[in-house]
Amino acid sequence: MNAIVNAASLNDPVEKGIAAYLDEIIALRHDLHQYPELAFQEHRTSKRVASLLTDWGYEVATGIAGTGVVATLKRGNGQRSLGIRADMDALPIDEATGLDYASSNPGVMHACGHDGHTSILLAAARYLAESSQFNGTLRLIFQPAEEIGAGARKMLSEGLFDRFPVEAVFGLHNWPGVPEGQFGFVAGPAMASVDQAVIKIVGKGGHGAEPHRAVDPVLASASFITALQSVVSRNIDPQDMAVATVGSIHAGSASNVIPESVELKLTMRAFSEQVRVTLQERIPALARAQAESFGAVAEVNYRLGFPALVNHADETAFARGVAVQALGPAAVEADFRPRTASEDFAFLLEAKPGSYLFVGNGDSAPLHSAQYNFNDAIIAPAARYWVRLAETFLADDNR
């Protein structure tokens, strides 16, 4: 039994309603898992989502950012409007779960649970359409291309909130290692910014037996990599968070040849814009100085990704309150900490007030692992949560 199900919850009409068709939603989740699609290629997924929402009575708009879907449901004469977002895209990973519904698309896998996020929101969408226990406008946003950090920006650039106005927007992500069905809330910075850099250190190639006739870019790169962490330890306030990781090094092909150049690929993460700017300034400067000290040259291509995800205080307090009221205090993690992974929902929160929350996936493989699988047991409580959040936000007396 799911960790947050108790005797009192068994009398909850929302739980009973979702339970009536939960097997269908789980089957849908398995289907989405078996046919994953990469960023901006979610054509089959988008078509399935749009078809179901249309059948349930939503006004459905498709083709936003290519494969994005926005579904609208209006009830009563309420003037409030609410947005809830789920992501749909998969990752370029070869699945190694051995599931009978494992990916049938070689090299593509739902290794982050977006199949689950989509299924959760669809489960809630069906109940909300059938019950109509709200007064106002509900907008469900099914977003493409979260994994490459491009989908939210593209939807916004195509007029997402101009065409489909909302007062606030909410989203969620499953999280391995957090107890199954437990909810986590963070006011303020909840996920990190993410930027990337490609640094090419160019020296002078030569014979490995005569290093004095060459300018060794490998040695210069090693020195830079060692010095890189001084940016975090000496240029950033110890009370702030910063990550600078070299994830890729490519140089040469023979043990007795000093190569002409070395290419390094880096990722940088931060919770504050000030720290993000410091990393952007100091890392290229350090790369150039380290290279120069060895007689080499550093060519730096520093690419900004997307900002830290910063939850709005009032909306986060509201979201937490809904969880406590609907699921009980035991369903809420008391001290849920920010995550250093990144999310392009950050752009939606720059455009509108809102909050991004987390739900425990239990003791599963980590996100982006070839062994990861979304936990079907959290679909029902998470869908129930979305229903209660929508009904509370769009209540008759919540004006």
GROMACS .gro file of C-alpha atoms in nm:
model
  399
    1MET     CA    1   0.000   0.000   0.000
    2ASN     CA    2   0.125   0.349  -0.080
    3ALA     CA    3   0.293   0.514   0.215
    4ILE     CA    4   0.044   0.799   0.238
    5VAL     CA    5  -0.277   0.598   0.207
    6ASN     CA    6  -0.459   0.564   0.539
    7ALA     CA    7  -0.803   0.467   0.661
    8ALA     CA    8  -0.938   0.820   0.643
    9SER     CA    9  -0.821   0.866   0.285
   10LEU     CA   10  -1.018   0.561   0.173
   11ASN     CA   11  -1.334   0.770   0.215
   12ASP     CA   12  -1.200   1.051  -0.002
   13PRO     CA   13  -1.417   1.085  -0.317
   14VAL     CA   14  -1.114   1.202  -0.516
   15GLU     CA   15  -0.919   0.892  -0.427
   16LYS     CA   16  -1.217   0.671  -0.506
   17GLY     CA   17  -1.275   0.847  -0.837
   18ILE     CA   18  -0.915   0.813  -0.951
   19ALA     CA   19  -0.898   0.452  -0.833
   20ALA     CA   20  -1.184   0.365  -1.070
   21TYR     CA   21  -0.964   0.423  -1.375
   22LEU     CA   22  -0.614   0.400  -1.225
   23ASP     CA   23  -0.534   0.079  -1.415
   24GLU     CA   24  -0.602   0.262  -1.741
   25ILE     CA   25  -0.367   0.543  -1.642
   26ILE     CA   26  -0.093   0.298  -1.547
   27ALA     CA   27  -0.137   0.123  -1.881
   28LEU     CA   28  -0.109   0.463  -2.049
   29ARG     CA   29   0.210   0.536  -1.856
   30HIS     CA   30   0.360   0.206  -1.970
   31ASP     CA   31   0.265   0.285  -2.329
   32LEU     CA   32   0.432   0.626  -2.309
   33HIS     CA   33   0.737   0.459  -2.157
   34GLN     CA   34   0.754   0.204  -2.436
   35TYR     CA   35   0.740   0.471  -2.707
   36PRO     CA   36   0.959   0.756  -2.576
   37GLU     CA   37   1.033   1.060  -2.790
   38LEU     CA   38   1.314   1.313  -2.771
   39ALA     CA   39   1.278   1.689  -2.736
   40PHE     CA   40   1.051   1.850  -2.997
   41GLN     CA   41   0.982   1.505  -3.142
   42GLU     CA   42   0.697   1.415  -2.904
   43HIS     CA   43   0.446   1.375  -3.188
   44ARG     CA   44   0.292   1.046  -3.078
   45THR     CA   45   0.283   1.152  -2.713
   46SER     CA   46   0.129   1.489  -2.798
   47LYS     CA   47  -0.137   1.325  -3.015
   48ARG     CA   48  -0.234   1.081  -2.739
   49VAL     CA   49  -0.251   1.356  -2.478
   50ALA     CA   50  -0.460   1.584  -2.699
   51SER     CA   51  -0.699   1.304  -2.795
   52LEU     CA   52  -0.770   1.204  -2.435
   53LEU     CA   53  -0.822   1.562  -2.321
   54THR     CA   54  -1.058   1.629  -2.611
   55ASP     CA   55  -1.258   1.317  -2.522
   56TRP     CA   56  -1.292   1.444  -2.165
   57GLY     CA   57  -1.435   1.778  -2.275
   58TYR     CA   58  -1.134   2.009  -2.268
   59GLU     CA   59  -1.075   2.279  -2.524
   60VAL     CA   60  -0.742   2.164  -2.664
   61ALA     CA   61  -0.477   2.368  -2.845
   62THR     CA   62  -0.190   2.181  -3.013
   63GLY     CA   63   0.126   2.271  -3.202
   64ILE     CA   64   0.252   2.517  -2.941
   65ALA     CA   65   0.633   2.501  -2.956
   66GLY     CA   66   0.581   2.229  -3.215
   67THR     CA   67   0.449   1.950  -2.999
   68GLY     CA   68   0.317   2.130  -2.691
   69VAL     CA   69  -0.045   2.096  -2.580
   70VAL     CA   70  -0.257   2.332  -2.370
   71ALA     CA   71  -0.598   2.214  -2.249
   72THR     CA   72  -0.856   2.452  -2.104
   73LEU     CA   73  -1.157   2.368  -1.890
   74LYS     CA   74  -1.391   2.641  -1.763
   75ARG     CA   75  -1.655   2.592  -1.498
   76GLY     CA   76  -1.895   2.843  -1.342
   77ASN     CA   77  -1.839   3.217  -1.351
   78GLY     CA   78  -1.519   3.235  -1.147
   79GLN     CA   79  -1.258   3.482  -1.265
   80ARG     CA   80  -0.953   3.298  -1.134
   81SER     CA   81  -0.727   3.093  -1.362
   82LEU     CA   82  -0.474   2.824  -1.279
   83GLY     CA   83  -0.198   2.657  -1.479
   84ILE     CA   84  -0.049   2.312  -1.410
   85ARG     CA   85   0.239   2.186  -1.622
   86ALA     CA   86   0.375   1.840  -1.706
   87ASP     CA   87   0.674   1.762  -1.929
   88MET     CA   88   0.665   1.497  -2.203
   89ASP     CA   89   1.011   1.438  -2.355
   90ALA     CA   90   1.258   1.153  -2.304
   91LEU     CA   91   1.637   1.126  -2.298
   92PRO     CA   92   1.899   0.987  -2.543
   93ILE     CA   93   1.978   0.684  -2.325
   94ASP     CA   94   1.975   0.310  -2.399
   95GLU     CA   95   1.734   0.154  -2.150
   96ALA     CA   96   1.865  -0.127  -1.930
   97THR     CA   97   1.566  -0.198  -1.703
   98GLY     CA   98   1.456  -0.525  -1.863
   99LEU     CA   99   1.091  -0.422  -1.824
  100ASP     CA  100   0.834  -0.587  -2.046
  101TYR     CA  101   0.732  -0.234  -2.149
  102ALA     CA  102   1.088  -0.108  -2.193
  103SER     CA  103   1.164   0.141  -2.468
  104SER     CA  104   1.114   0.013  -2.820
  105ASN     CA  105   1.303   0.313  -2.960
  106PRO     CA  106   1.676   0.231  -2.953
  107GLY     CA  107   1.881   0.494  -2.775
  108VAL     CA  108   1.576   0.677  -2.635
  109MET     CA  109   1.438   0.629  -2.285
  110HIS     CA  110   1.209   0.789  -2.029
  111ALA     CA  111   1.487   0.801  -1.772
  112CYS     CA  112   1.351   1.104  -1.586
  113GLY     CA  113   0.987   1.010  -1.532
  114HIS     CA  114   0.822   1.249  -1.774
  115ASP     CA  115   0.597   0.961  -1.878
  116GLY     CA  116   0.485   0.954  -1.515
  117HIS     CA  117   0.440   1.331  -1.487
  118THR     CA  118   0.220   1.332  -1.797
  119SER     CA  119   0.016   1.038  -1.667
  120ILE     CA  120  -0.033   1.203  -1.327
  121LEU     CA  121  -0.171   1.519  -1.483
  122LEU     CA  122  -0.395   1.323  -1.718
  123ALA     CA  123  -0.535   1.124  -1.423
  124ALA     CA  124  -0.616   1.451  -1.247
  125ALA     CA  125  -0.754   1.603  -1.570
  126ARG     CA  126  -1.006   1.323  -1.611
  127TYR     CA  127  -1.134   1.352  -1.256
  128LEU     CA  128  -1.161   1.732  -1.273
  129ALA     CA  129  -1.357   1.709  -1.598
  130GLU     CA  130  -1.597   1.453  -1.455
  131SER     CA  131  -1.648   1.614  -1.114
  132SER     CA  132  -1.639   1.985  -1.212
  133GLN     CA  133  -1.586   2.081  -0.848
  134PHE     CA  134  -1.426   2.416  -0.919
  135ASN     CA  135  -1.524   2.764  -1.031
  136GLY     CA  136  -1.293   2.930  -1.281
  137THR     CA  137  -1.049   2.839  -1.558
  138LEU     CA  138  -0.811   2.545  -1.547
  139ARG     CA  139  -0.527   2.527  -1.798
  140LEU     CA  140  -0.316   2.214  -1.829
  141ILE     CA  141   0.020   2.263  -2.001
  142PHE     CA  142   0.195   1.962  -2.155
  143GLN     CA  143   0.541   2.086  -2.243
  144PRO     CA  144   0.798   1.948  -2.487
  145ALA     CA  145   1.175   1.964  -2.467
  146GLU     CA  146   1.238   2.011  -2.096
  147GLU     CA  147   1.548   1.793  -2.109
  148ILE     CA  148   1.730   2.035  -2.339
  149GLY     CA  149   1.602   2.342  -2.156
  150ALA     CA  150   1.423   2.479  -2.462
  151GLY     CA  151   1.055   2.385  -2.435
  152ALA     CA  152   0.938   2.637  -2.174
  153ARG     CA  153   1.116   2.925  -2.346
  154LYS     CA  154   0.970   2.832  -2.683
  155MET     CA  155   0.617   2.804  -2.547
  156LEU     CA  156   0.657   3.145  -2.381
  157SER     CA  157   0.798   3.299  -2.700
  158GLU     CA  158   0.491   3.171  -2.885
  159GLY     CA  159   0.262   3.354  -2.642
  160LEU     CA  160   0.178   3.082  -2.390
  161PHE     CA  161   0.048   3.310  -2.117
  162ASP     CA  162  -0.085   3.572  -2.360
  163ARG     CA  163  -0.303   3.313  -2.529
  164PHE     CA  164  -0.377   3.116  -2.214
  165PRO     CA  165  -0.365   3.357  -1.916
  166VAL     CA  166  -0.314   3.218  -1.567
  167GLU     CA  167  -0.273   3.377  -1.226
  168ALA     CA  168  -0.026   3.113  -1.110
  169VAL     CA  169   0.145   2.803  -1.245
  170PHE     CA  170   0.252   2.484  -1.069
  171GLY     CA  171   0.453   2.176  -1.164
  172LEU     CA  172   0.608   1.871  -1.002
  173HIS     CA  173   0.893   1.624  -1.039
  174ASN     CA  174   0.937   1.277  -0.897
  175TRP     CA  175   1.251   1.228  -0.689
  176PRO     CA  176   1.431   0.897  -0.628
  177GLY     CA  177   1.554   0.844  -0.274
  178VAL     CA  178   1.264   1.035  -0.121
  179PRO     CA  179   1.009   0.798   0.039
  180GLU     CA  180   0.735   0.686  -0.196
  181GLY     CA  181   0.452   0.937  -0.216
  182GLN     CA  182   0.612   1.193   0.018
  183PHE     CA  183   0.586   1.554  -0.101
  184GLY     CA  184   0.862   1.813  -0.079
  185PHE     CA  185   0.826   2.191  -0.092
  186VAL     CA  186   1.095   2.460  -0.108
  187ALA     CA  187   1.028   2.834  -0.094
  188GLY     CA  188   1.286   3.039  -0.283
  189PRO     CA  189   1.563   2.872  -0.487
  190ALA     CA  190   1.463   2.507  -0.530
  191MET     CA  191   1.676   2.397  -0.826
  192ALA     CA  192   2.001   2.530  -0.970
  193SER     CA  193   2.082   2.733  -1.275
  194VAL     CA  194   2.276   2.548  -1.541
  195ASP     CA  195   2.539   2.682  -1.781
  196GLN     CA  196   2.795   2.507  -1.998
  197ALA     CA  197   3.139   2.587  -2.131
  198VAL     CA  198   3.364   2.436  -2.394
  199ILE     CA  199   3.727   2.531  -2.334
  200LYS     CA  200   3.992   2.452  -2.591
  201ILE     CA  201   4.348   2.487  -2.469
  202VAL     CA  202   4.581   2.518  -2.766
  203GLY     CA  203   4.953   2.455  -2.738
  204LYS     CA  204   5.215   2.321  -2.975
  205GLY     CA  205   5.224   1.954  -3.057
  206GLY     CA  206   5.538   1.748  -3.052
  207HIS     CA  207   5.712   1.421  -2.975
  208GLY     CA  208   5.653   1.282  -2.628
  209ALA     CA  209   6.028   1.220  -2.598
  210GLU     CA  210   6.106   1.588  -2.656
  211PRO     CA  211   5.855   1.784  -2.445
  212HIS     CA  212   6.087   2.086  -2.433
  213ARG     CA  213   6.019   2.146  -2.804
  214ALA     CA  214   5.642   2.150  -2.753
  215VAL     CA  215   5.386   2.350  -2.555
  216ASP     CA  216   5.194   2.084  -2.370
  217PRO     CA  217   4.818   2.162  -2.357
  218VAL     CA  218   4.757   1.849  -2.147
  219LEU     CA  219   4.972   1.986  -1.865
  220ALA     CA  220   4.803   2.326  -1.894
  221SER     CA  221   4.461   2.160  -1.885
  222ALA     CA  222   4.553   1.957  -1.578
  223SER     CA  223   4.661   2.271  -1.400
  224PHE     CA  224   4.338   2.446  -1.494
  225ILE     CA  225   4.124   2.155  -1.374
  226THR     CA  226   4.303   2.156  -1.039
  227ALA     CA  227   4.274   2.534  -1.007
  228LEU     CA  228   3.907   2.534  -1.113
  229GLN     CA  229   3.780   2.446  -0.766
  230SER     CA  230   3.952   2.755  -0.627
  231VAL     CA  231   3.673   2.953  -0.793
  232VAL     CA  232   3.420   2.769  -0.576
  233SER     CA  233   3.631   2.774  -0.258
  234ARG     CA  234   3.780   3.122  -0.286
  235ASN     CA  235   3.555   3.339  -0.507
  236ILE     CA  236   3.214   3.226  -0.380
  237ASP     CA  237   3.071   3.302  -0.036
  238PRO     CA  238   3.097   2.978   0.166
  239GLN     CA  239   2.726   3.013   0.252
  240ASP     CA  240   2.631   3.005  -0.116
  241MET     CA  241   2.619   2.704  -0.348
  242ALA     CA  242   2.826   2.666  -0.662
  243VAL     CA  243   2.918   2.365  -0.874
  244ALA     CA  244   3.186   2.361  -1.143
  245THR     CA  245   3.236   2.020  -1.302
  246VAL     CA  246   3.459   1.907  -1.590
  247GLY     CA  247   3.267   1.620  -1.742
  248SER     CA  248   3.461   1.563  -2.063
  249ILE     CA  249   3.826   1.579  -2.168
  250HIS     CA  250   3.949   1.497  -2.517
  251ALA     CA  251   4.312   1.511  -2.628
  252GLY     CA  252   4.544   1.315  -2.849
  253SER     CA  253   4.541   0.950  -2.950
  254ALA     CA  254   4.892   0.818  -2.884
  255SER     CA  255   5.099   0.786  -2.568
  256ASN     CA  256   5.414   0.926  -2.728
  257VAL     CA  257   5.263   1.232  -2.894
  258ILE     CA  258   5.195   1.566  -2.727
  259PRO     CA  259   4.872   1.685  -2.890
  260GLU     CA  260   4.812   2.024  -3.039
  261SER     CA  261   4.509   2.095  -2.820
  262VAL     CA  262   4.279   1.969  -2.544
  263GLU     CA  263   3.903   2.020  -2.532
  264LEU     CA  264   3.724   2.039  -2.197
  265LYS     CA  265   3.348   2.047  -2.142
  266LEU     CA  266   3.214   2.193  -1.819
  267THR     CA  267   2.883   2.239  -1.640
  268MET     CA  268   2.825   2.514  -1.384
  269ARG     CA  269   2.535   2.540  -1.139
  270ALA     CA  270   2.422   2.794  -0.880
  271PHE     CA  271   2.120   2.898  -0.677
  272SER     CA  272   2.175   3.274  -0.705
  273GLU     CA  273   2.222   3.498  -1.006
  274GLN     CA  274   2.515   3.671  -0.837
  275VAL     CA  275   2.702   3.341  -0.801
  276ARG     CA  276   2.612   3.251  -1.159
  277VAL     CA  277   2.767   3.577  -1.283
  278THR     CA  278   3.081   3.521  -1.073
  279LEU     CA  279   3.129   3.177  -1.229
  280GLN     CA  280   3.075   3.325  -1.574
  281GLU     CA  281   3.347   3.583  -1.511
  282ARG     CA  282   3.604   3.385  -1.317
  283ILE     CA  283   3.615   3.052  -1.504
  284PRO     CA  284   3.708   3.193  -1.848
  285ALA     CA  285   3.961   3.428  -1.683
  286LEU     CA  286   4.118   3.139  -1.494
  287ALA     CA  287   4.133   2.920  -1.806
  288ARG     CA  288   4.312   3.190  -2.004
  289ALA     CA  289   4.556   3.269  -1.720
  290GLN     CA  290   4.641   2.904  -1.659
  291ALA     CA  291   4.695   2.839  -2.028
  292GLU     CA  292   4.910   3.148  -2.066
  293SER     CA  293   5.130   3.044  -1.773
  294PHE     CA  294   5.229   2.737  -1.976
  295GLY     CA  295   5.271   2.926  -2.303
  296ALA     CA  296   4.938   2.802  -2.439
  297VAL     CA  297   4.615   2.979  -2.532
  298ALA     CA  298   4.262   2.910  -2.404
  299GLU     CA  299   3.963   2.955  -2.632
  300VAL     CA  300   3.644   2.974  -2.423
  301ASN     CA  301   3.287   2.927  -2.541
  302TYR     CA  302   3.070   2.994  -2.233
  303ARG     CA  303   2.702   2.923  -2.296
  304LEU     CA  304   2.425   3.034  -2.062
  305GLY     CA  305   2.156   2.771  -2.011
  306PHE     CA  306   1.869   2.860  -1.783
  307PRO     CA  307   1.836   3.030  -1.446
  308ALA     CA  308   1.780   2.888  -1.101
  309LEU     CA  309   1.425   2.774  -1.034
  310VAL     CA  310   1.295   3.013  -0.768
  311ASN     CA  311   0.962   2.928  -0.607
  312HIS     CA  312   0.737   3.213  -0.497
  313ALA     CA  313   0.679   3.221  -0.122
  314ASP     CA  314   0.300   3.267  -0.114
  315GLU     CA  315   0.232   3.007  -0.382
  316THR     CA  316   0.467   2.759  -0.214
  317ALA     CA  317   0.294   2.809   0.120
  318PHE     CA  318  -0.039   2.753  -0.054
  319ALA     CA  319   0.086   2.438  -0.227
  320ARG     CA  320   0.223   2.298   0.098
  321GLY     CA  321  -0.105   2.377   0.275
  322VAL     CA  322  -0.301   2.185   0.013
  323ALA     CA  323  -0.081   1.879   0.069
  324VAL     CA  324  -0.124   1.894   0.445
  325GLN     CA  325  -0.500   1.935   0.420
  326ALA     CA  326  -0.560   1.682   0.143
  327LEU     CA  327  -0.304   1.414   0.228
  328GLY     CA  328  -0.219   1.477   0.591
  329PRO     CA  329   0.091   1.624   0.761
  330ALA     CA  330   0.273   1.291   0.740
  331ALA     CA  331   0.273   1.314   0.360
  332VAL     CA  332   0.494   1.625   0.364
  333GLU     CA  333   0.871   1.604   0.412
  334ALA     CA  334   0.950   1.834   0.704
  335ASP     CA  335   1.290   1.951   0.579
  336PHE     CA  336   1.304   1.904   0.204
  337ARG     CA  337   1.620   2.067   0.069
  338PRO     CA  338   1.684   2.235  -0.268
  339ARG     CA  339   1.820   2.017  -0.550
  340THR     CA  340   2.126   2.107  -0.757
  341ALA     CA  341   1.974   1.959  -1.073
  342SER     CA  342   1.808   2.207  -1.310
  343GLU     CA  343   1.462   2.260  -1.461
  344ASP     CA  344   1.336   2.489  -1.735
  345PHE     CA  345   1.016   2.541  -1.535
  346ALA     CA  346   1.234   2.825  -1.403
  347PHE     CA  347   1.130   3.031  -1.707
  348LEU     CA  348   0.761   2.984  -1.630
  349LEU     CA  349   0.824   3.104  -1.274
  350GLU     CA  350   0.996   3.414  -1.410
  351ALA     CA  351   0.681   3.486  -1.609
  352LYS     CA  352   0.418   3.398  -1.347
  353PRO     CA  353   0.395   3.334  -0.972
  354GLY     CA  354   0.393   2.969  -0.879
  355SER     CA  355   0.577   2.678  -0.727
  356TYR     CA  356   0.753   2.359  -0.834
  357LEU     CA  357   0.720   2.069  -0.593
  358PHE     CA  358   0.858   1.719  -0.556
  359VAL     CA  359   0.710   1.375  -0.490
  360GLY     CA  360   0.914   1.080  -0.369
  361ASN     CA  361   0.977   0.797  -0.616
  362GLY     CA  362   1.098   0.567  -0.338
  363ASP     CA  363   1.411   0.355  -0.347
  364SER     CA  364   1.465   0.362  -0.722
  365ALA     CA  365   1.759   0.410  -0.955
  366PRO     CA  366   1.856   0.777  -0.991
  367LEU     CA  367   1.720   1.009  -1.257
  368HIS     CA  368   1.894   0.986  -1.596
  369SER     CA  369   2.006   0.630  -1.519
  370ALA     CA  370   1.958   0.350  -1.771
  371GLN     CA  371   1.807   0.148  -1.483
  372TYR     CA  372   1.557   0.415  -1.374
  373ASN     CA  373   1.184   0.350  -1.379
  374PHE     CA  374   0.902   0.573  -1.263
  375ASN     CA  375   0.709   0.433  -0.965
  376ASP     CA  376   0.345   0.371  -1.064
  377ALA     CA  377   0.244   0.375  -0.697
  378ILE     CA  378   0.282   0.753  -0.683
  379ILE     CA  379   0.044   0.828  -0.971
  380ALA     CA  380  -0.271   0.814  -0.753
  381PRO     CA  381  -0.152   1.036  -0.465
  382ALA     CA  382   0.010   1.287  -0.699
  383ALA     CA  383  -0.303   1.305  -0.920
  384ARG     CA  384  -0.513   1.344  -0.609
  385TYR     CA  385  -0.289   1.630  -0.502
  386TRP     CA  386  -0.334   1.810  -0.837
  387VAL     CA  387  -0.711   1.772  -0.805
  388ARG     CA  388  -0.715   1.920  -0.457
  389LEU     CA  389  -0.483   2.202  -0.556
  390ALA     CA  390  -0.707   2.294  -0.851
  391GLU     CA  391  -1.027   2.268  -0.648
  392THR     CA  392  -0.880   2.481  -0.368
  393PHE     CA  393  -0.728   2.746  -0.594
  394LEU     CA  394  -1.048   2.771  -0.799
  395ALA     CA  395  -1.292   2.743  -0.509
  396ASP     CA  396  -1.606   2.957  -0.502
  397ASP     CA  397  -1.490   3.145  -0.192
  398ASN     CA  398  -1.124   3.181  -0.299
  399ARG     CA  399  -1.144   3.518  -0.472
   0.00000   0.00000   0.00000
